[in-house]
Amino acid sequence: MHPVARIQAFLRRTATAFGDWWLGPADPRAYACLRIGYAVAAFSVLVDFWPLRYTLLADTGMFGGADRDAPIVTLDVFRLSSSETAVSAVFVIAALAAVLLALGTLPRLTAFIVYVWVLSYSDTAQTALSGFDTILRCVGFVLVIGPQVPVWSVGPRWARGSSARPPSYGLRLVQWQLMLIYVCTVWLKAPDEFWRRGEAITYFMMSMFARHPSAAMAHHAILGALFTYATLVMEASIPFLLWMRKTRMFGVLIGVALHLGIGFGAKLALFTLAMMPLYLSFFETADFEWVASWWPRPVSLSEPPGT
Amino acid sequence: MKPLARRALRIAICAALTFHLAAITVSNLPANTPFGAAIYRPFAWYLTPTGLWQTWDMFTTIPHFLDLDGKLVTADENGVVSRRGPLLPGFARFARTVRVQGTFMRLAFSADSYTSYTRRYRAAICRALLTERHGAPTQVGFELIAKELRSLDDIRKDGRISQPKTYTFGPTPCTP
């Protein structure tokens, strides 16, 4: 084959593979898992935020509501009204939307409502934001633009997602997002002297973020160093383990262990809840089948045992 | 749809999705690279309205406090000082939640990045005080009462995790 023709063929193959990476078929259950997990996380964040909604968002609160003198840069419904009634109404609507999103009823509309709620409080109360808010914003955007599937949905057919064989792009965006979170956090942590010395988790477990701060960790330097280095190793390896089919379940396992550790050991359960759905975006048909194979099969009453 | 149009649509969709990945990736680059802040410019129009801006700098170093509390310190025209909760509405007590503690840490230690919030908080507090005191002038300050983590060596000596430290801000006059 002529060298130019070979290069052309290679480029054509690469372009096709790139297109398939984005638009090839995905398992609709992965989208359903992502949608349900996101809705649960958003609802939990809302419940946590509820007691502070006037303090941080209303015109009777700490900042007098949204800053109406600032230029409009994003959708912020609290700019329209920051009265206590309006703020409560927005929260109730967002809560209802999160529940319907979990049920898969009008998924795009309800995802949009939840996303706008997150955008709005993020714009109004920037001082009060945390990592889980950023995850809700970024994944919420993907849910709005991504395929909506009818799998694991309730309600009339017209109100469910219509994409029975969805393309992969929504999952790819979330997969990349997860990879960025871990790669960036390791990049920023690794040069820090406390992370390098293996003391970061020891200090963390004595801080206001720990569920039960105790001086005991200070007396177990080796244990603290092990936790610190293990955290870095897990955060550095999880995205790569998840990308590869053979190591995916191992990646899920250590990711779940890491985030359950954070959820139970620290006052950051919302971060754990927000991160978990991102893992499900990596699931392919074979992974669902593998998980299903561990599930006990229902015993059929019409079938005698041993048939 | 004709094959050519279908192919063009496929290319356009892939290009848009790749742009999204590039945008969220670049938003994580530090501003002090040789590219400078100019590297954010092609993506700012997309990242800002969609809320996709992001940094993943949580716990990139150790936390500094075991506990944080906050109080407003008001002084009336006779110099009588009183302490009360810093949260509005109603001068509610400081809440030990991630959102409230995060808010006051940013207002106290990163005020330059949140000037609008500092100004609006002061204005809201003054408004509430003046309403409560029927317009009588007053002064208001803020105390951030921290339990600061000690070094590991010191903790190992006596088992005490923290030492008290109070950060004082203000006072500022509130006038009608």
Coordinates of C-alpha atoms in Angstrom, one line a residue:
Chain A
M1 CA 0.0 0.0 0.0
H2 CA 1.2 3.5 -0.8
P3 CA 2.5 5.3 2.4
V4 CA 0.0 8.2 1.8
A5 CA -2.9 5.7 1.5
R6 CA -1.7 4.0 4.7
I7 CA -1.7 7.3 6.6
Q8 CA -5.1 8.1 5.2
A9 CA -6.4 4.7 6.3
F10 CA -4.9 5.1 9.8
L11 CA -6.5 8.6 10.1
R12 CA -9.8 7.3 9.0
R13 CA -9.7 4.4 11.5
T14 CA -8.7 6.8 14.3
A15 CA -11.5 9.2 13.4
T16 CA -14.0 6.4 13.4
A17 CA -12.7 5.1 16.8
F18 CA -12.9 8.6 18.2
G19 CA -16.4 9.0 17.0
D20 CA -17.4 5.6 18.4
W21 CA -15.8 6.5 21.7
W22 CA -18.3 9.4 22.0
L23 CA -21.3 8.1 20.1
G24 CA -21.1 4.3 20.3
P25 CA -23.9 2.5 22.2
A26 CA -23.9 2.5 26.0
D27 CA -25.8 0.3 28.5
P28 CA -28.9 2.4 29.4
R29 CA -28.7 1.1 33.0
A30 CA -25.5 3.1 33.5
Y31 CA -27.5 6.3 32.7
A32 CA -30.3 5.2 35.0
C33 CA -27.8 4.6 37.8
L34 CA -26.2 8.0 37.2
R35 CA -29.6 9.7 37.2
I36 CA -30.8 8.0 40.4
G37 CA -27.5 8.4 42.3
Y38 CA -27.4 12.1 41.3
A39 CA -31.0 12.7 42.4
V40 CA -30.3 11.1 45.8
A41 CA -27.2 13.2 46.3
A42 CA -29.0 16.4 45.2
F43 CA -31.9 15.7 47.5
S44 CA -29.5 15.0 50.4
V45 CA -27.6 18.3 49.8
L46 CA -31.0 20.1 49.7
V47 CA -32.1 18.6 53.1
D48 CA -28.7 19.6 54.6
F49 CA -29.0 23.1 53.1
W50 CA -32.6 23.6 54.2
P51 CA -32.0 25.0 57.7
L52 CA -29.5 27.6 56.3
R53 CA -31.5 28.7 53.2
Y54 CA -32.6 32.0 54.7
T55 CA -29.2 32.7 56.2
L56 CA -27.3 32.2 53.0
L57 CA -29.8 33.0 50.3
A58 CA -32.7 35.2 51.5
D59 CA -32.7 39.0 51.6
T60 CA -33.1 38.7 55.4
G61 CA -29.9 36.7 55.5
M62 CA -26.2 37.4 56.0
F63 CA -25.7 38.8 52.5
G64 CA -29.1 40.4 51.8
G65 CA -29.8 37.9 49.1
A66 CA -28.2 37.7 45.6
D67 CA -25.9 40.5 44.6
R68 CA -28.0 42.4 42.2
D69 CA -25.2 44.9 41.5
A70 CA -22.9 42.2 40.1
P71 CA -23.1 41.4 36.4
I72 CA -25.3 38.5 35.4
V73 CA -23.1 35.6 34.5
T74 CA -25.3 32.6 35.0
L75 CA -28.8 31.5 35.7
D76 CA -29.7 32.5 39.2
V77 CA -33.3 32.4 40.2
F78 CA -32.6 34.2 43.5
R79 CA -31.9 37.3 41.6
L80 CA -35.5 37.5 40.7
S81 CA -36.6 37.3 44.3
S82 CA -34.8 36.5 47.5
S83 CA -37.8 36.8 49.9
E84 CA -38.0 34.0 52.4
T85 CA -41.1 32.7 50.7
A86 CA -39.5 32.6 47.3
V87 CA -36.4 30.9 48.6
S88 CA -38.5 28.2 50.3
A89 CA -40.6 27.8 47.2
V90 CA -37.4 27.2 45.1
F91 CA -36.2 24.6 47.5
V92 CA -39.5 22.8 47.6
I93 CA -39.7 22.8 43.7
A94 CA -36.1 21.5 43.6
A95 CA -36.8 18.8 46.1
L96 CA -39.9 17.7 44.1
A97 CA -37.8 17.7 40.9
A98 CA -35.0 15.6 42.6
V99 CA -37.6 13.0 43.7
L100 CA -39.1 12.8 40.1
L101 CA -35.6 12.6 38.7
A102 CA -34.9 9.6 40.8
L103 CA -38.1 8.1 39.6
G104 CA -37.3 8.9 36.0
T105 CA -40.4 11.0 35.4
L106 CA -39.8 13.8 33.0
P107 CA -36.1 13.3 33.5
R108 CA -34.7 16.1 31.4
L109 CA -37.0 18.7 32.8
T110 CA -36.4 17.6 36.4
A111 CA -32.7 17.4 35.8
F112 CA -32.8 21.0 34.5
I113 CA -34.7 22.2 37.5
V114 CA -32.2 20.6 39.9
Y115 CA -29.3 22.0 37.9
V116 CA -30.7 25.5 37.9
W117 CA -31.2 25.3 41.7
V118 CA -27.6 24.3 42.1
L119 CA -26.4 27.0 39.7
S120 CA -28.5 29.6 41.6
Y121 CA -27.3 28.8 45.1
S122 CA -23.7 28.5 43.8
D123 CA -24.0 32.0 42.3
T124 CA -25.7 33.5 45.4
A125 CA -23.7 31.9 48.2
Q126 CA -20.2 31.4 46.8
T127 CA -18.6 31.6 50.3
A128 CA -20.6 28.5 51.4
L129 CA -19.7 26.1 48.6
S130 CA -17.9 22.8 48.9
G131 CA -16.6 20.1 46.6
F132 CA -20.0 18.3 46.4
D133 CA -21.7 21.5 45.1
T134 CA -19.2 21.5 42.2
I135 CA -19.9 17.9 41.5
L136 CA -23.7 18.6 41.5
R137 CA -23.2 21.5 39.0
C138 CA -20.9 19.6 36.6
V139 CA -22.8 16.3 36.6
G140 CA -26.2 18.2 36.5
F141 CA -25.1 19.9 33.3
V142 CA -24.3 16.5 31.8
L143 CA -27.7 15.1 32.8
V144 CA -29.4 18.0 31.1
I145 CA -27.6 17.6 27.8
G146 CA -27.2 13.8 28.0
P147 CA -29.4 11.0 26.8
Q148 CA -32.4 10.2 29.0
V149 CA -33.3 6.5 29.2
P150 CA -36.6 4.8 30.0
V151 CA -34.8 2.1 32.1
W152 CA -35.8 2.0 35.8
S153 CA -38.3 4.8 35.4
V154 CA -41.9 5.1 36.5
G155 CA -44.8 7.0 35.1
P156 CA -46.5 7.1 31.7
R157 CA -44.4 6.3 28.6
W158 CA -44.4 9.9 27.3
A159 CA -43.0 11.1 30.6
R160 CA -40.0 8.8 30.6
G161 CA -36.7 9.1 28.8
S162 CA -36.9 8.0 25.1
S163 CA -33.3 6.9 24.4
A164 CA -33.5 3.0 24.6
R165 CA -30.1 2.6 23.0
P166 CA -28.3 5.7 24.2
P167 CA -24.9 6.9 22.8
S168 CA -22.0 7.0 25.3
Y169 CA -21.2 10.7 25.3
G170 CA -23.0 11.5 28.6
L171 CA -21.1 8.8 30.4
R172 CA -17.8 9.8 28.8
L173 CA -18.2 13.4 30.1
V174 CA -18.8 12.1 33.6
Q175 CA -15.9 9.6 33.4
W176 CA -13.6 12.4 32.4
Q177 CA -14.9 14.6 35.2
L178 CA -14.1 11.8 37.7
M179 CA -10.6 11.4 36.3
L180 CA -10.0 15.2 36.6
I181 CA -11.2 15.3 40.2
Y182 CA -8.6 12.6 41.3
V183 CA -5.8 13.7 39.1
C184 CA -6.0 17.3 40.1
T185 CA -6.3 16.6 43.8
V186 CA -3.3 14.3 43.8
W187 CA -1.4 16.9 41.7
L188 CA -2.1 19.5 44.3
K189 CA -1.6 17.3 47.4
A190 CA 1.6 15.6 46.4
P191 CA 3.9 18.7 46.8
D192 CA 2.5 19.5 50.3
E193 CA 4.9 18.9 53.1
F194 CA 2.3 17.2 55.4
W195 CA 1.2 14.8 52.6
R196 CA 4.8 14.0 51.8
R197 CA 5.7 13.4 55.5
G198 CA 2.7 11.1 55.9
E199 CA 1.0 13.3 58.5
A200 CA -1.9 14.7 56.6
I201 CA -4.5 12.2 57.7
T202 CA -3.3 12.3 61.3
Y203 CA -4.0 16.1 61.4
F204 CA -7.3 15.6 59.5
M205 CA -8.5 13.1 62.0
M206 CA -7.9 15.6 64.8
S207 CA -9.6 18.5 63.0
M208 CA -13.1 19.9 62.9
F209 CA -13.8 17.8 59.8
A210 CA -13.3 14.5 61.7
R211 CA -16.4 12.9 63.1
H212 CA -14.7 12.0 66.4
P213 CA -11.5 14.1 66.7
S214 CA -9.0 12.4 69.0
A215 CA -5.3 12.7 70.0
A216 CA -5.0 8.9 69.6
M217 CA -3.9 9.2 66.0
A218 CA -1.0 11.4 67.0
H219 CA 0.5 8.5 68.9
H220 CA 0.3 6.1 65.9
A221 CA 2.6 7.8 63.5
I222 CA 3.0 4.7 61.3
L223 CA -0.7 4.1 61.0
G224 CA -1.2 7.8 60.1
A225 CA 1.5 7.6 57.4
L226 CA -0.1 4.4 56.0
F227 CA -3.5 6.1 55.8
T228 CA -1.9 9.2 54.2
Y229 CA 0.1 7.4 51.5
A230 CA -2.8 4.9 50.9
T231 CA -5.1 7.9 50.2
L232 CA -2.7 9.3 47.7
V233 CA -2.1 6.0 46.0
M234 CA -5.9 5.3 45.8
E235 CA -6.7 8.7 44.5
A236 CA -3.9 8.4 41.9
S237 CA -4.9 4.9 40.7
I238 CA -8.7 4.9 40.8
P239 CA -9.3 6.7 37.5
F240 CA -6.9 4.4 35.6
L241 CA -8.3 1.3 37.2
L242 CA -11.8 2.4 36.2
W243 CA -11.0 3.0 32.6
M244 CA -9.8 -0.6 32.1
R245 CA -12.4 -3.3 32.0
K246 CA -10.2 -5.9 33.8
T247 CA -9.4 -3.7 36.7
R248 CA -12.7 -1.8 36.9
M249 CA -14.3 -3.7 39.7
F250 CA -11.1 -3.4 41.8
G251 CA -11.2 0.4 41.1
V252 CA -14.8 0.5 42.2
L253 CA -14.0 -1.5 45.3
I254 CA -11.1 0.8 46.5
G255 CA -13.1 3.9 45.5
V256 CA -16.1 2.8 47.6
A257 CA -13.7 2.0 50.5
L258 CA -12.1 5.4 50.2
H259 CA -15.4 7.3 50.1
L260 CA -17.0 5.2 52.8
G261 CA -14.0 5.9 55.0
I262 CA -14.5 9.7 54.2
G263 CA -18.3 9.4 54.8
F264 CA -18.0 7.6 58.2
G265 CA -14.7 9.1 59.5
A266 CA -15.3 12.7 58.4
K267 CA -18.2 15.1 58.4
L268 CA -18.2 14.9 54.6
A269 CA -20.9 12.3 53.9
L270 CA -22.4 14.6 51.2
F271 CA -19.1 14.4 49.3
T272 CA -19.3 10.6 49.4
L273 CA -22.9 10.7 48.2
A274 CA -22.0 13.1 45.3
M275 CA -19.0 11.0 44.2
M276 CA -20.6 7.6 44.1
P277 CA -22.8 8.1 41.0
L278 CA -19.7 9.1 39.0
Y279 CA -18.3 5.5 39.5
L280 CA -21.5 4.1 37.9
S281 CA -20.8 6.0 34.7
F282 CA -18.0 3.5 34.0
F283 CA -20.3 0.4 34.1
E284 CA -20.7 -1.5 30.8
T285 CA -23.1 -4.4 30.1
A286 CA -20.5 -7.0 31.3
D287 CA -20.1 -5.1 34.6
F288 CA -23.9 -5.2 35.2
E289 CA -24.0 -8.8 34.4
W290 CA -21.1 -9.5 36.8
V291 CA -22.9 -7.6 39.5
A292 CA -26.1 -9.5 38.7
S293 CA -24.3 -12.8 38.9
W294 CA -23.6 -12.1 42.6
W295 CA -27.3 -11.4 43.2
P296 CA -29.3 -14.4 44.6
R297 CA -31.7 -15.6 41.9
P298 CA -35.4 -15.6 42.9
V299 CA -36.7 -19.2 43.4
S300 CA -39.5 -20.0 41.0
L301 CA -42.4 -21.7 42.8
S302 CA -43.5 -23.5 39.7
E303 CA -40.0 -25.0 39.2
P304 CA -39.1 -27.8 41.5
P305 CA -35.6 -27.6 42.9
G306 CA -33.0 -29.4 40.9
T307 CA -34.7 -28.9 37.5
Chain B
M1 CA -30.8 12.3 6.8
K2 CA -28.3 12.2 3.9
P3 CA -25.0 10.4 4.6
L4 CA -23.0 13.7 4.2
A5 CA -25.2 15.7 6.5
R6 CA -25.1 12.8 9.0
R7 CA -21.3 12.7 8.9
A8 CA -21.1 16.5 9.3
L9 CA -23.5 16.3 12.3
R10 CA -21.4 13.5 13.9
I11 CA -18.2 15.6 13.4
A12 CA -19.9 18.7 14.9
I13 CA -21.1 16.7 18.0
C14 CA -17.7 15.1 18.6
A15 CA -16.0 18.6 18.3
A16 CA -18.5 20.1 20.8
L17 CA -18.0 17.3 23.3
T18 CA -14.2 17.5 22.9
F19 CA -14.4 21.2 23.5
H20 CA -16.3 20.5 26.8
L21 CA -13.5 18.1 27.9
A22 CA -10.8 20.7 27.0
A23 CA -12.7 23.4 28.9
I24 CA -13.1 21.6 32.1
T25 CA -9.5 20.3 31.9
V26 CA -8.0 23.7 31.3
S27 CA -10.1 25.3 34.1
N28 CA -8.0 23.1 36.5
L29 CA -4.7 24.4 35.2
P30 CA -3.0 26.7 37.7
A31 CA -2.7 30.4 36.6
N32 CA 1.1 30.4 37.1
T33 CA 2.0 28.1 34.2
P34 CA 3.9 29.6 31.3
F35 CA 0.5 29.8 29.5
G36 CA -0.6 32.4 32.0
A37 CA -4.3 33.3 32.5
A38 CA -4.7 33.6 28.7
I39 CA -5.3 29.9 28.5
Y40 CA -8.7 30.3 30.3
R41 CA -9.9 32.9 27.8
P42 CA -11.1 30.6 25.0
F43 CA -13.3 28.7 27.5
A44 CA -14.5 31.4 29.9
W45 CA -17.6 32.1 27.8
Y46 CA -18.6 28.5 28.2
L47 CA -17.5 27.7 31.7
T48 CA -19.0 30.7 33.5
P49 CA -22.6 30.6 32.5
T50 CA -22.8 26.8 32.7
G51 CA -21.2 26.7 36.2
L52 CA -18.6 24.2 35.0
W53 CA -15.7 26.2 36.6
Q54 CA -13.9 24.0 39.1
T55 CA -10.9 23.5 41.3
W56 CA -10.2 20.3 43.3
D57 CA -8.0 21.8 46.0
M58 CA -9.9 20.3 49.0
F59 CA -7.5 19.3 51.8
T60 CA -4.4 19.9 49.7
T61 CA -2.8 20.7 53.0
I62 CA -3.8 20.0 56.6
P63 CA -6.8 21.6 58.3
H64 CA -5.8 24.1 60.9
F65 CA -8.6 24.0 63.4
L66 CA -10.3 21.6 65.8
D67 CA -13.2 23.9 66.2
L68 CA -14.5 27.3 65.0
D69 CA -17.1 29.5 66.7
G70 CA -18.0 33.1 65.9
K71 CA -19.6 36.0 67.7
L72 CA -20.7 39.5 66.8
V73 CA -19.4 42.1 69.3
T74 CA -21.6 45.1 69.5
A75 CA -21.1 48.3 71.5
D76 CA -23.9 50.8 72.0
E77 CA -23.5 54.6 72.3
N78 CA -22.7 54.2 76.0
G79 CA -19.9 51.8 75.3
V80 CA -21.8 48.8 76.6
V81 CA -20.4 45.7 74.9
S82 CA -22.5 42.6 74.2
R83 CA -21.8 39.4 72.2
R84 CA -24.4 37.6 70.1
G85 CA -24.8 35.2 67.2
P86 CA -23.4 36.2 63.8
L87 CA -26.1 34.6 61.6
L88 CA -29.0 36.4 60.1
P89 CA -32.0 36.5 60.3
G90 CA -32.3 37.0 64.0
F91 CA -28.7 37.0 65.1
A92 CA -28.8 33.2 65.4
R93 CA -25.9 31.3 66.9
F94 CA -22.9 30.2 64.9
A95 CA -23.7 26.9 63.3
R96 CA -20.9 24.3 63.2
T97 CA -21.6 23.1 59.7
V98 CA -19.3 22.8 56.7
R99 CA -21.2 25.7 54.9
V100 CA -21.2 28.1 57.8
Q101 CA -17.6 27.4 59.0
G102 CA -16.5 27.6 55.3
T103 CA -18.2 30.9 54.9
F104 CA -16.6 32.5 57.9
M105 CA -13.1 31.1 57.1
R106 CA -13.4 32.6 53.6
L107 CA -14.7 35.9 55.0
A108 CA -11.9 36.0 57.6
F109 CA -8.9 34.6 55.7
S110 CA -9.7 35.1 52.0
A111 CA -11.5 38.5 52.3
D112 CA -9.7 39.8 49.1
S113 CA -11.5 37.1 47.0
Y114 CA -14.9 37.8 48.6
T115 CA -15.0 41.6 49.0
S116 CA -18.6 41.8 47.9
Y117 CA -19.7 39.3 50.5
T118 CA -17.7 41.0 53.3
R119 CA -19.3 44.4 52.3
R120 CA -22.8 42.9 52.1
Y121 CA -22.5 41.0 55.4
R122 CA -21.4 44.2 57.2
A123 CA -24.3 46.1 55.6
A124 CA -26.8 43.4 56.5
I125 CA -25.6 43.3 60.1
C126 CA -25.7 47.1 60.4
R127 CA -29.2 47.2 58.9
A128 CA -30.5 44.6 61.4
L129 CA -28.9 46.3 64.3
L130 CA -30.2 49.7 63.4
T131 CA -33.7 48.3 62.9
E132 CA -33.5 46.6 66.3
R133 CA -32.2 49.7 68.0
H134 CA -34.6 52.1 66.2
G135 CA -31.8 53.8 64.4
A136 CA -29.5 54.4 67.4
P137 CA -25.8 54.3 66.2
T138 CA -23.7 51.4 67.3
Q139 CA -20.4 49.7 66.6
V140 CA -20.0 46.1 65.4
G141 CA -17.0 43.8 65.3
F142 CA -16.5 40.1 64.9
E143 CA -14.6 37.4 66.8
L144 CA -13.7 34.2 65.3
I145 CA -13.0 31.9 68.2
A146 CA -10.8 29.0 67.1
K147 CA -9.2 26.0 68.6
E148 CA -6.1 25.8 66.6
L149 CA -4.4 22.5 66.0
R150 CA -1.0 22.1 67.6
S151 CA 2.0 20.4 66.1
L152 CA 2.2 16.6 66.3
D153 CA 5.3 16.8 68.5
D154 CA 3.4 19.0 71.0
I155 CA 0.3 16.8 71.0
R156 CA 2.5 13.7 71.7
K157 CA 3.9 15.5 74.8
D158 CA 0.7 16.3 76.6
G159 CA -2.2 14.9 74.6
R160 CA -3.7 18.4 74.0
I161 CA -4.9 18.6 70.4
S162 CA -5.5 22.4 70.2
Q163 CA -4.9 25.8 71.7
P164 CA -7.4 28.6 71.8
K165 CA -6.9 31.5 69.5
T166 CA -9.3 34.4 68.8
Y167 CA -9.2 36.4 65.6
T168 CA -10.7 39.9 65.9
F169 CA -12.2 41.9 63.1
G170 CA -13.5 45.5 63.4
P171 CA -15.1 47.3 65.1
T172 CA -16.9 49.2 62.4
P173 CA -19.5 52.0 63.1
C174 CA -23.1 51.4 62.0
T175 CA -24.8 54.7 61.4
P176 CA -28.3 55.3 60.0

